[in-house]
Amino acid sequence: MSSALLLVVLVAVAYVAAKLAFQWIGRHLLIVSGAEYLLLGILLGPQVSGLLSPESLRTFIPFMTLALGWMGAMVGMRWYLPGMVRLRGVFYRLAFVQSLATLVIVTGASLLVLQRLFGVTPGYALMPALVLGAIATSSASDAVQLIIQRLGRRSLVVRQIEVAVGMDSLLAIATLAAVFCLNHVGTPLLARSPTAVEWFVISCAVGVAGGALFHLFLGEERDPDRLFISLAGAIIFVTGAASFLQLSPLLPGLLMGAILANTSRNRQQIEDVLHSVERPLYFVLLLCGGALWRPAGGAGLIPVLVFLVARMMSKVYVSRAAAQLNDMTQVLGPNWGRALIGQGGLALAIAFNYLIESNSFFPDIIFTAAVASVLLTDLASARLMQKVVTTSPYEVRNSGEMRPPAEAAGLPRAQAASVDGAA
Amino acid sequence: MRRVIILILLLGAMQLIALATPFGGAGRSILVFGFLILAAYSAGELAVNFRLPKIVGYMIAGAVFGPFAAGVVRPPEVQALNPVGDLAIALIAFIAGAELDLGELRRRGVSLLKVTGTELGVTFVAIFLALILMRNWIPFLAGANWIVVLAFGGLFASVAIVHSPAVTIALLTETRAHGPVARTTLGVVLVADVAVVLLFSVALSLAQALVPSGARGVGSLAATAWEIGGAFPVGLLIGLAIVGYLRITTSDLFLFAILATFFGLEVARLMHTEPLLTLLITGFVAKNFSRHGSGQLLREAMERSAAPVFVVFFALAGAKIELPELARLWPLVLPIALVRAGGIRVGTRLGARWARLPANEARPLWMGLISQAGVAIGLVTVASASYPAAGGEMRTLLLTLIAMNETVGAILFRRALHKAGEVGGGTAEPAEEAEPAPA
């Protein structure tokens, strides 16, 4: 048996073992994870077996870039305006405050650490710090869905978390898009190279134009197979356009998804098709992420640790402070921010997008931070989420009827009901 | 019409982007990939209006926007999208294997062998004789001595008789056809796939013995025998591993389907076995030996992941059609294509009569065997690599023939399925006392 074949067999066995182990752990300990795919990627990659060489990994980059555009579109589909306007403004205010504060705190902390540790100028450290901030801002939606499925109910705190996850994604993606625009090398073919703001506008224009055109292209199509092919073509086209212009494909994807969500009559079918490959795409990102990962050893681990701690603190304490300032602690509970600790696929997508950017600084540190955060928080996100939901003062049944649990909150029923008009 | 206008707008947008930026690389490949999917998908939908198979639409879109016509898809992009082609071939082989039912093979295996053997034999002889008769007009045979004519004629005929599992599977998936004609055609195509690789290896070995090329040979007969024979144990082992996996879990089958395909392809390459045959056997074992319908679940996951892959695969196949060569060589290729079709028709009739197939099953069978695609192209590449000088001309002629058969074959097979009333699975089994096929 050749050594290459032996390696292939070993990797296959390791994958099956990891898959089974995580399946068992997931069943018994309530864990949302694709960590086995990350492990498989590391096993396949140059760090361990070398079955996937750096050259062969480069051939996968177009596929992974597609995953970014797809992920952007999925995030955009959540921005369904008629559903959003049914929620009161306080939900968005809370979500925006915790998102922005996390971005600012983690960016600031990372900026300081990178400057001090590597002796670079603030201008040099700003881009990687902003990307770390964007990664920190994003949070996972998988755990929310899992808990809703498991507990079979929706409460006000779940609504708040859903809004916060959406806001986190928007801010994280917009920040990354801004980093790409600030970092853009320009184009010699035009009389004048566009400014960063103009690149940002171009980035938005690609998404908006794509959304408008593909709204017409998809029409009333409802057959899942045909919808899948045309939707895949549309996302690949928009992703390719952004990638060709050396812009992040996440923002155009998000805008296209949002336009399709708000203009198409077959919104549900589009959403179903996008979701049908959500998990596989996440696993592909994990797999390729594992293979591409190069450990940020030595001093590089300090920014990673700072990132993890700063993010955790921001998510928990800023959310608590925001709830207190808006008089929502009794509705949401003091620890609702813990439900936002899970990272999910978007964090990895942002890190990967930055990694393949040709003129990126400290890519290994950023990628290590994302991988570590995904691994650590995915293990705990569903349990944290469950705890937050089960201890929240008010609950809403699936039917929409609200009930106060055991008079613990002491909040009048009318006040709680008025918070969520849709309930 | 709306979609055509949007495609024109997208084409304009692509030109604008290309004008505005000097970048390219992966970004341009992705952009073109997206455009190709949308264009091929639209052409496929349009083809249905003309009662043509969708895959013909995909191929036409590929040819129109490919490097030999509009030039939207350039050779580097075709090259960059080759992994999708590899994945498609592997998926097709797996699905083809999973389509075969063990019980049916036991019942009809001998019949399939009889039909396939007769059809291949008659077609081979017909093409071989046609080449000898036309030798003065064929570039690589004109003015050559009899040994060269016999050697190259045999080699050419061994490639020309190949069928296309890809087109067959794609059309069966597209039309959801189910019935005796669909099953028999698929069975013959798959059995023939094994036989022609073997026949080609013998023809190439004979040609090299008669006309030494000086180029590096493709390997000994023992290596060829392992390539074919080794595919059985290797495919069996991978298949059993998949069966074992499916016994434990059936989650994330969509991703597992793609991973398993890549894994099978990689193992086949490392073990030097024929990839298509290896994956075909893997699919067969996975489907027929798994419990509680998990093999069926995997097959459905494979089919789901294959749908968009087919669009790209056939669009790329269209983009690879060398239109100028097709225009130049069609007067020469057309008679060969007609002789081939005639050989297939007579061969299947004789084979069906020998196997005592019912007439309604035997009559349209030949129409499903005209198409050629990936396997034939693979063999052409091997043949032309073995004979760098004459092989180039042979390659051009064979690729033109394949392009013609690929398009016409798909149309004919769809027609056969329609005639048999099997499209959408809406056919009754033939009556047992149905009359045998006429000779």
Tab-separated table of N, CA, C and O in Angstrom, chain A residues 2 4-5 8-9 12 15-16 19-20 23 37 40 61-63 65-66 184-190 213-214 216-219 221 225-226 228-230 233-234 236-237 239-241 243-246 277 279-280 283-284 287, chain B residues 2-3 6-7 9-10 13-14 17-24 26-28 30-31 33-35 37-38 41-42 45 54 58 83-84 176 245 248-252 254-256 259 262-263 266-267 270-271 304 307-308 311:
chain	number	residue	atom	x	y	z
A	2	SER	N	0.641	2.171	-0.919
A	2	SER	CA	1.482	3.368	-0.980
A	2	SER	C	1.213	4.268	0.231
A	2	SER	O	0.153	4.188	0.857
A	4	ALA	N	0.754	7.417	0.246
A	4	ALA	CA	-0.332	8.375	-0.029
A	4	ALA	C	-1.693	7.738	0.237
A	4	ALA	O	-2.576	8.345	0.850
A	5	LEU	N	-1.825	6.474	-0.209
A	5	LEU	CA	-3.097	5.782	-0.010
A	5	LEU	C	-3.348	5.537	1.480
A	5	LEU	O	-4.473	5.680	1.967
A	8	VAL	N	-4.677	8.611	2.916
A	8	VAL	CA	-6.086	8.821	2.548
A	8	VAL	C	-6.986	7.980	3.452
A	8	VAL	O	-7.988	8.458	3.987
A	9	VAL	N	-6.590	6.724	3.641
A	9	VAL	CA	-7.387	5.822	4.478
A	9	VAL	C	-7.400	6.315	5.932
A	9	VAL	O	-8.455	6.346	6.582
A	12	ALA	N	-9.677	9.202	6.245
A	12	ALA	CA	-11.081	8.770	6.174
A	12	ALA	C	-11.520	8.180	7.517
A	12	ALA	O	-12.604	8.486	8.012
A	15	TYR	N	-11.868	10.887	10.051
A	15	TYR	CA	-13.086	11.666	9.806
A	15	TYR	C	-14.306	10.944	10.374
A	15	TYR	O	-15.129	11.536	11.085
A	16	VAL	N	-14.402	9.647	10.062
A	16	VAL	CA	-15.564	8.877	10.535
A	16	VAL	C	-15.579	8.854	12.068
A	16	VAL	O	-16.625	9.075	12.692
A	19	LYS	N	-16.512	12.242	13.352
A	19	LYS	CA	-17.925	12.497	13.046
A	19	LYS	C	-18.828	11.787	14.064
A	19	LYS	O	-19.765	12.374	14.593
A	20	LEU	N	-18.496	10.532	14.317
A	20	LEU	CA	-19.310	9.762	15.256
A	20	LEU	C	-19.186	10.306	16.674
A	20	LEU	O	-20.177	10.414	17.396
A	23	GLN	N	-21.110	13.439	16.888
A	23	GLN	CA	-22.549	13.182	16.814
A	23	GLN	C	-23.064	12.749	18.200
A	23	GLN	O	-24.108	13.192	18.657
A	37	TYR	N	-15.168	18.525	10.951
A	37	TYR	CA	-14.714	18.955	9.625
A	37	TYR	C	-13.453	19.815	9.731
A	37	TYR	O	-12.574	19.762	8.877
A	40	LEU	N	-10.796	17.380	10.263
A	40	LEU	CA	-10.478	16.724	8.987
A	40	LEU	C	-9.600	17.628	8.129
A	40	LEU	O	-8.630	17.178	7.518
A	61	ILE	N	-9.904	27.718	-3.784
A	61	ILE	CA	-10.274	29.087	-3.393
A	61	ILE	C	-11.546	29.579	-4.111
A	61	ILE	O	-12.425	30.153	-3.462
A	62	PRO	N	-11.697	29.336	-5.426
A	62	PRO	CA	-12.946	29.801	-6.047
A	62	PRO	C	-14.185	29.206	-5.384
A	62	PRO	O	-15.184	29.905	-5.200
A	63	PHE	N	-14.123	27.944	-4.997
A	63	PHE	CA	-15.288	27.305	-4.366
A	63	PHE	C	-15.572	27.937	-3.000
A	63	PHE	O	-16.712	28.133	-2.618
A	65	THR	N	-14.750	30.948	-2.150
A	65	THR	CA	-15.250	32.308	-2.394
A	65	THR	C	-16.749	32.264	-2.659
A	65	THR	O	-17.502	33.139	-2.223
A	66	LEU	N	-17.166	31.218	-3.372
A	66	LEU	CA	-18.607	31.051	-3.615
A	66	LEU	C	-19.361	30.883	-2.303
A	66	LEU	O	-20.454	31.415	-2.124
A	184	HIS	N	-7.944	48.846	-0.769
A	184	HIS	CA	-7.968	48.556	-2.204
A	184	HIS	C	-6.771	49.182	-2.914
A	184	HIS	O	-6.404	50.318	-2.636
A	185	VAL	N	-6.196	48.408	-3.834
A	185	VAL	CA	-4.993	48.911	-4.524
A	185	VAL	C	-5.320	49.840	-5.692
A	185	VAL	O	-4.423	50.433	-6.281
A	186	GLY	N	-6.597	49.973	-6.021
A	186	GLY	CA	-6.968	50.858	-7.109
A	186	GLY	C	-6.865	50.162	-8.451
A	186	GLY	O	-6.559	48.980	-8.534
A	187	THR	N	-7.149	50.906	-9.505
A	187	THR	CA	-7.072	50.328	-10.848
A	187	THR	C	-6.386	51.290	-11.808
A	187	THR	O	-6.785	52.442	-11.927
A	188	PRO	N	-5.355	50.822	-12.489
A	188	PRO	CA	-4.641	51.711	-13.404
A	188	PRO	C	-5.371	51.957	-14.721
A	188	PRO	O	-4.973	52.820	-15.490
A	189	LEU	N	-6.456	51.211	-14.967
A	189	LEU	CA	-7.136	51.353	-16.254
A	189	LEU	C	-8.021	52.604	-16.313
A	189	LEU	O	-8.377	53.057	-17.393
A	190	LEU	N	-8.386	53.135	-15.167
A	190	LEU	CA	-9.235	54.324	-15.148
A	190	LEU	C	-8.374	55.573	-14.989
A	190	LEU	O	-7.254	55.509	-14.473
A	213	LEU	N	-31.692	42.489	-10.835
A	213	LEU	CA	-31.696	41.672	-12.057
A	213	LEU	C	-32.160	40.244	-11.770
A	213	LEU	O	-32.958	39.683	-12.517
A	214	PHE	N	-31.672	39.695	-10.669
A	214	PHE	CA	-32.007	38.298	-10.415
A	214	PHE	C	-33.407	38.135	-9.836
A	214	PHE	O	-33.975	37.044	-9.930
A	216	LEU	N	-35.817	39.605	-11.283
A	216	LEU	CA	-36.509	39.413	-12.556
A	216	LEU	C	-36.192	38.048	-13.155
A	216	LEU	O	-37.046	37.386	-13.730
A	217	PHE	N	-34.942	37.642	-13.018
A	217	PHE	CA	-34.508	36.374	-13.621
A	217	PHE	C	-35.219	35.179	-12.964
A	217	PHE	O	-35.673	34.269	-13.651
A	218	LEU	N	-35.309	35.208	-11.649
A	218	LEU	CA	-35.925	34.076	-10.942
A	218	LEU	C	-37.432	34.047	-11.151
A	218	LEU	O	-38.042	32.980	-11.212
A	219	GLY	N	-38.025	35.252	-11.284
A	219	GLY	CA	-39.472	35.345	-11.525
A	219	GLY	C	-40.268	34.601	-10.477
A	219	GLY	O	-39.992	34.703	-9.280
A	221	GLU	N	-40.459	31.368	-10.208
A	221	GLU	CA	-39.980	29.981	-10.155
A	221	GLU	C	-40.144	29.394	-8.744
A	221	GLU	O	-39.709	30.003	-7.771
A	225	ASP	N	-35.463	22.390	-7.656
A	225	ASP	CA	-34.262	22.085	-8.444
A	225	ASP	C	-33.893	23.241	-9.367
A	225	ASP	O	-32.746	23.666	-9.450
A	226	ARG	N	-34.938	23.745	-10.075
A	226	ARG	CA	-34.666	24.842	-11.017
A	226	ARG	C	-34.268	26.101	-10.256
A	226	ARG	O	-33.384	26.849	-10.692
A	228	PHE	N	-32.777	26.204	-7.440
A	228	PHE	CA	-31.421	26.009	-6.923
A	228	PHE	C	-30.388	26.382	-7.988
A	228	PHE	O	-29.426	27.099	-7.710
A	229	ILE	N	-30.604	25.903	-9.211
A	229	ILE	CA	-29.621	26.153	-10.266
A	229	ILE	C	-29.546	27.643	-10.586
A	229	ILE	O	-28.466	28.235	-10.661
A	230	SER	N	-30.717	28.277	-10.756
A	230	SER	CA	-30.676	29.688	-11.132
A	230	SER	C	-30.175	30.559	-9.980
A	230	SER	O	-29.434	31.523	-10.196
A	233	GLY	N	-26.456	30.185	-9.837
A	233	GLY	CA	-25.851	30.994	-10.900
A	233	GLY	C	-25.808	32.461	-10.519
A	233	GLY	O	-24.803	33.144	-10.713
A	234	ALA	N	-26.922	32.932	-9.945
A	234	ALA	CA	-27.004	34.349	-9.568
A	234	ALA	C	-25.970	34.687	-8.491
A	234	ALA	O	-25.245	35.690	-8.599
A	236	ILE	N	-23.258	33.027	-7.719
A	236	ILE	CA	-21.893	32.874	-8.249
A	236	ILE	C	-21.526	34.106	-9.082
A	236	ILE	O	-20.406	34.612	-8.998
A	237	PHE	N	-22.488	34.604	-9.868
A	237	PHE	CA	-22.206	35.768	-10.709
A	237	PHE	C	-21.865	36.990	-9.851
A	237	PHE	O	-20.864	37.674	-10.086
A	239	THR	N	-20.920	37.049	-6.712
A	239	THR	CA	-19.669	36.780	-5.988
A	239	THR	C	-18.468	36.999	-6.909
A	239	THR	O	-17.466	37.607	-6.507
A	240	GLY	N	-18.593	36.498	-8.133
A	240	GLY	CA	-17.501	36.651	-9.096
A	240	GLY	C	-17.245	38.105	-9.423
A	240	GLY	O	-16.089	38.543	-9.517
A	241	ALA	N	-18.340	38.872	-9.588
A	241	ALA	CA	-18.179	40.294	-9.903
A	241	ALA	C	-17.425	41.010	-8.779
A	241	ALA	O	-16.482	41.769	-9.022
A	243	SER	N	-15.501	39.636	-6.479
A	243	SER	CA	-14.155	39.084	-6.362
A	243	SER	C	-13.255	39.621	-7.478
A	243	SER	O	-12.075	39.907	-7.266
A	244	PHE	N	-13.801	39.760	-8.679
A	244	PHE	CA	-13.062	40.301	-9.821
A	244	PHE	C	-12.611	41.737	-9.520
A	244	PHE	O	-11.501	42.152	-9.880
A	245	LEU	N	-13.467	42.477	-8.823
A	245	LEU	CA	-13.136	43.867	-8.489
A	245	LEU	C	-12.305	43.969	-7.206
A	245	LEU	O	-12.073	45.064	-6.703
A	246	GLN	N	-11.903	42.817	-6.691
A	246	GLN	CA	-11.132	42.729	-5.449
A	246	GLN	C	-11.881	43.363	-4.264
A	246	GLN	O	-11.312	44.107	-3.466
A	277	VAL	N	-28.340	24.248	1.707
A	277	VAL	CA	-26.885	24.023	1.635
A	277	VAL	C	-26.130	24.855	2.676
A	277	VAL	O	-24.912	24.969	2.611
A	279	ARG	N	-25.650	24.272	5.976
A	279	ARG	CA	-24.750	23.444	6.786
A	279	ARG	C	-23.592	22.890	5.950
A	279	ARG	O	-22.440	23.007	6.350
A	280	PRO	N	-23.878	22.298	4.773
A	280	PRO	CA	-22.749	21.819	3.972
A	280	PRO	C	-21.716	22.907	3.682
A	280	PRO	O	-20.518	22.664	3.753
A	283	PHE	N	-19.639	23.523	6.665
A	283	PHE	CA	-18.678	22.432	6.850
A	283	PHE	C	-17.520	22.550	5.850
A	283	PHE	O	-16.373	22.252	6.184
A	284	VAL	N	-17.858	22.968	4.626
A	284	VAL	CA	-16.785	23.150	3.626
A	284	VAL	C	-15.831	24.243	4.095
A	284	VAL	O	-14.603	24.107	3.997
A	287	LEU	N	-13.760	22.795	6.812
A	287	LEU	CA	-12.797	21.848	6.251
A	287	LEU	C	-11.609	22.593	5.616
A	287	LEU	O	-10.444	22.308	5.910
B	2	ARG	N	-37.544	37.383	-21.249
B	2	ARG	CA	-37.060	38.198	-20.136
B	2	ARG	C	-35.669	37.765	-19.725
B	2	ARG	O	-34.780	38.583	-19.503
B	3	ARG	N	-35.475	36.445	-19.685
B	3	ARG	CA	-34.177	35.916	-19.271
B	3	ARG	C	-33.099	36.239	-20.289
B	3	ARG	O	-31.949	36.496	-19.924
B	6	ILE	N	-31.998	39.720	-19.707
B	6	ILE	CA	-31.151	39.818	-18.504
B	6	ILE	C	-29.750	39.270	-18.802
B	6	ILE	O	-28.746	39.846	-18.367
B	7	LEU	N	-29.697	38.193	-19.588
B	7	LEU	CA	-28.379	37.643	-19.945
B	7	LEU	C	-27.563	38.655	-20.744
B	7	LEU	O	-26.355	38.794	-20.535
B	9	LEU	N	-27.848	41.863	-20.507
B	9	LEU	CA	-27.419	42.871	-19.521
B	9	LEU	C	-26.218	42.372	-18.715
B	9	LEU	O	-25.268	43.114	-18.453
B	10	LEU	N	-26.278	41.109	-18.335
B	10	LEU	CA	-25.167	40.535	-17.557
B	10	LEU	C	-23.891	40.499	-18.388
B	10	LEU	O	-22.794	40.764	-17.877
B	13	ALA	N	-22.554	43.845	-18.326
B	13	ALA	CA	-21.937	44.126	-17.021
B	13	ALA	C	-20.554	43.492	-16.939
B	13	ALA	O	-19.609	44.092	-16.409
B	14	MET	N	-20.427	42.295	-17.489
B	14	MET	CA	-19.122	41.620	-17.463
B	14	MET	C	-18.078	42.403	-18.258
B	14	MET	O	-16.927	42.541	-17.843
B	17	ILE	N	-17.050	45.450	-16.249
B	17	ILE	CA	-16.135	45.117	-15.149
B	17	ILE	C	-14.740	44.848	-15.705
B	17	ILE	O	-13.735	45.303	-15.164
B	18	ALA	N	-14.695	44.109	-16.814
B	18	ALA	CA	-13.396	43.777	-17.407
B	18	ALA	C	-12.672	45.033	-17.883
B	18	ALA	O	-11.445	45.113	-17.839
B	19	LEU	N	-13.465	46.016	-18.346
B	19	LEU	CA	-12.850	47.270	-18.815
B	19	LEU	C	-12.331	48.095	-17.644
B	19	LEU	O	-11.325	48.785	-17.752
B	20	ALA	N	-13.055	48.019	-16.532
B	20	ALA	CA	-12.741	48.904	-15.405
B	20	ALA	C	-11.602	48.403	-14.544
B	20	ALA	O	-11.061	49.152	-13.747
B	21	THR	N	-11.291	47.147	-14.646
B	21	THR	CA	-10.279	46.618	-13.738
B	21	THR	C	-9.307	45.675	-14.444
B	21	THR	O	-9.716	44.901	-15.311
B	22	PRO	N	-8.055	45.747	-14.078
B	22	PRO	CA	-7.082	44.858	-14.702
B	22	PRO	C	-6.979	43.514	-13.993
B	22	PRO	O	-6.224	42.662	-14.399
B	23	PHE	N	-7.738	43.359	-12.882
B	23	PHE	CA	-7.591	42.138	-12.101
B	23	PHE	C	-8.227	40.977	-12.861
B	23	PHE	O	-8.883	41.148	-13.841
B	24	GLY	N	-8.037	39.818	-12.353
B	24	GLY	CA	-8.617	38.651	-13.033
B	24	GLY	C	-8.503	37.467	-12.131
B	24	GLY	O	-8.994	37.497	-11.019
B	26	ALA	N	-8.940	34.210	-10.132
B	26	ALA	CA	-10.080	33.435	-9.651
B	26	ALA	C	-11.385	34.213	-9.837
B	26	ALA	O	-12.411	33.633	-10.163
B	27	GLY	N	-11.326	35.544	-9.647
B	27	GLY	CA	-12.522	36.372	-9.753
B	27	GLY	C	-13.174	36.251	-11.112
B	27	GLY	O	-14.384	36.057	-11.217
B	28	ARG	N	-12.376	36.320	-12.154
B	28	ARG	CA	-12.933	36.236	-13.499
B	28	ARG	C	-13.522	34.850	-13.752
B	28	ARG	O	-14.587	34.728	-14.360
B	30	ILE	N	-14.835	32.855	-11.583
B	30	ILE	CA	-16.117	32.724	-10.863
B	30	ILE	C	-17.218	33.468	-11.617
B	30	ILE	O	-18.330	32.975	-11.781
B	31	LEU	N	-16.865	34.676	-12.074
B	31	LEU	CA	-17.840	35.493	-12.812
B	31	LEU	C	-18.328	34.738	-14.056
B	31	LEU	O	-19.535	34.643	-14.316
B	33	PHE	N	-18.112	31.556	-14.592
B	33	PHE	CA	-18.799	30.344	-14.132
B	33	PHE	C	-20.280	30.663	-13.874
B	33	PHE	O	-21.181	29.948	-14.329
B	34	GLY	N	-20.517	31.773	-13.167
B	34	GLY	CA	-21.894	32.185	-12.873
B	34	GLY	C	-22.659	32.470	-14.144
B	34	GLY	O	-23.808	32.027	-14.308
B	35	PHE	N	-22.023	33.185	-15.051
B	35	PHE	CA	-22.689	33.524	-16.307
B	35	PHE	C	-23.016	32.259	-17.096
B	35	PHE	O	-24.102	32.120	-17.652
B	37	ILE	N	-23.535	29.235	-15.993
B	37	ILE	CA	-24.660	28.514	-15.382
B	37	ILE	C	-25.983	29.152	-15.801
B	37	ILE	O	-26.917	28.474	-16.222
B	38	LEU	N	-26.029	30.493	-15.696
B	38	LEU	CA	-27.286	31.188	-16.023
B	38	LEU	C	-27.628	31.036	-17.502
B	38	LEU	O	-28.788	30.804	-17.856
B	41	TYR	N	-28.548	27.364	-18.158
B	41	TYR	CA	-29.863	27.082	-17.571
B	41	TYR	C	-30.972	27.659	-18.455
B	41	TYR	O	-31.963	26.982	-18.762
B	42	SER	N	-30.774	28.915	-18.892
B	42	SER	CA	-31.788	29.557	-19.745
B	42	SER	C	-31.913	28.818	-21.069
B	42	SER	O	-33.028	28.603	-21.557
B	45	GLU	N	-33.860	25.638	-20.571
B	45	GLU	CA	-35.309	25.877	-20.474
B	45	GLU	C	-35.898	26.172	-21.849
B	45	GLU	O	-37.001	25.752	-22.174
B	54	LYS	N	-32.769	19.154	-22.234
B	54	LYS	CA	-32.132	20.328	-21.648
B	54	LYS	C	-30.625	20.307	-21.883
B	54	LYS	O	-30.011	21.353	-22.095
B	58	TYR	N	-27.856	23.170	-22.793
B	58	TYR	CA	-26.642	23.483	-22.032
B	58	TYR	C	-25.425	23.499	-22.969
B	58	TYR	O	-24.583	24.385	-22.903
B	83	PRO	N	-12.051	20.830	-12.560
B	83	PRO	CA	-12.412	20.025	-11.389
B	83	PRO	C	-13.910	19.739	-11.295
B	83	PRO	O	-14.313	18.678	-10.816
B	84	VAL	N	-14.725	20.700	-11.771
B	84	VAL	CA	-16.182	20.476	-11.766
B	84	VAL	C	-16.501	19.317	-12.709
B	84	VAL	O	-17.353	18.464	-12.417
B	176	ARG	N	-36.797	11.927	-15.561
B	176	ARG	CA	-37.297	11.014	-14.510
B	176	ARG	C	-37.917	9.767	-15.144
B	176	ARG	O	-38.956	9.265	-14.706
B	245	TYR	N	-20.542	3.118	6.892
B	245	TYR	CA	-20.799	4.492	7.357
B	245	TYR	C	-22.310	4.748	7.447
B	245	TYR	O	-22.807	5.308	8.428
B	248	ILE	N	-24.204	3.575	10.438
B	248	ILE	CA	-24.034	4.325	11.687
B	248	ILE	C	-24.784	5.652	11.631
B	248	ILE	O	-25.424	6.059	12.582
B	249	THR	N	-24.675	6.335	10.513
B	249	THR	CA	-25.322	7.661	10.422
B	249	THR	C	-25.771	7.962	9.000
B	249	THR	O	-25.143	7.526	8.034
B	250	THR	N	-26.856	8.730	8.908
B	250	THR	CA	-27.295	9.196	7.583
B	250	THR	C	-27.454	10.717	7.593
B	250	THR	O	-28.198	11.272	6.799
B	251	SER	N	-26.726	11.368	8.503
B	251	SER	CA	-26.830	12.835	8.552
B	251	SER	C	-25.868	13.466	7.552
B	251	SER	O	-24.876	12.852	7.166
B	252	ASP	N	-26.167	14.687	7.146
B	252	ASP	CA	-25.325	15.469	6.223
B	252	ASP	C	-24.982	14.686	4.952
B	252	ASP	O	-23.838	14.694	4.490
B	254	PHE	N	-25.777	15.188	1.901
B	254	PHE	CA	-25.452	16.040	0.746
B	254	PHE	C	-23.940	16.241	0.665
B	254	PHE	O	-23.319	16.064	-0.374
B	255	LEU	N	-23.361	16.608	1.791
B	255	LEU	CA	-21.915	16.839	1.822
B	255	LEU	C	-21.157	15.524	1.742
B	255	LEU	O	-20.136	15.413	1.064
B	256	PHE	N	-21.693	14.502	2.429
B	256	PHE	CA	-21.028	13.210	2.410
B	256	PHE	C	-20.966	12.659	0.984
B	256	PHE	O	-19.961	12.044	0.592
B	259	LEU	N	-18.081	14.336	-0.677
B	259	LEU	CA	-16.816	13.882	-0.087
B	259	LEU	C	-16.508	12.441	-0.511
B	259	LEU	O	-15.377	12.118	-0.854
B	262	PHE	N	-15.273	12.394	-4.113
B	262	PHE	CA	-13.873	12.835	-4.209
B	262	PHE	C	-12.938	11.759	-3.658
B	262	PHE	O	-11.886	11.486	-4.227
B	263	PHE	N	-13.356	11.147	-2.560
B	263	PHE	CA	-12.543	10.116	-1.916
B	263	PHE	C	-12.360	8.926	-2.868
B	263	PHE	O	-11.241	8.442	-3.075
B	266	GLU	N	-10.053	9.776	-5.707
B	266	GLU	CA	-8.654	9.858	-5.273
B	266	GLU	C	-8.073	8.459	-5.062
B	266	GLU	O	-6.947	8.180	-5.478
B	267	VAL	N	-8.863	7.575	-4.440
B	267	VAL	CA	-8.385	6.205	-4.212
B	267	VAL	C	-8.164	5.502	-5.557
B	267	VAL	O	-7.150	4.819	-5.744
B	270	LEU	N	-4.960	6.697	-6.996
B	270	LEU	CA	-3.787	6.177	-6.280
B	270	LEU	C	-3.576	4.690	-6.559
B	270	LEU	O	-2.439	4.224	-6.607
B	271	MET	N	-4.679	3.968	-6.749
B	271	MET	CA	-4.559	2.524	-6.984
B	271	MET	C	-4.417	2.197	-8.476
B	271	MET	O	-4.348	1.027	-8.837
B	304	ARG	N	-29.283	15.096	-6.109
B	304	ARG	CA	-29.543	16.504	-5.806
B	304	ARG	C	-28.286	17.335	-6.054
B	304	ARG	O	-28.333	18.405	-6.629
B	307	ALA	N	-27.473	17.809	-9.967
B	307	ALA	CA	-28.273	18.634	-10.890
B	307	ALA	C	-27.516	19.883	-11.365
B	307	ALA	O	-27.378	20.087	-12.576
B	308	PRO	N	-26.986	20.717	-10.473
B	308	PRO	CA	-26.248	21.880	-10.977
B	308	PRO	C	-24.924	21.497	-11.626
B	308	PRO	O	-24.457	22.183	-12.542
B	311	VAL	N	-25.389	20.860	-15.297
B	311	VAL	CA	-25.504	22.092	-16.101
B	311	VAL	C	-24.101	22.543	-16.508
B	311	VAL	O	-23.832	22.825	-17.685
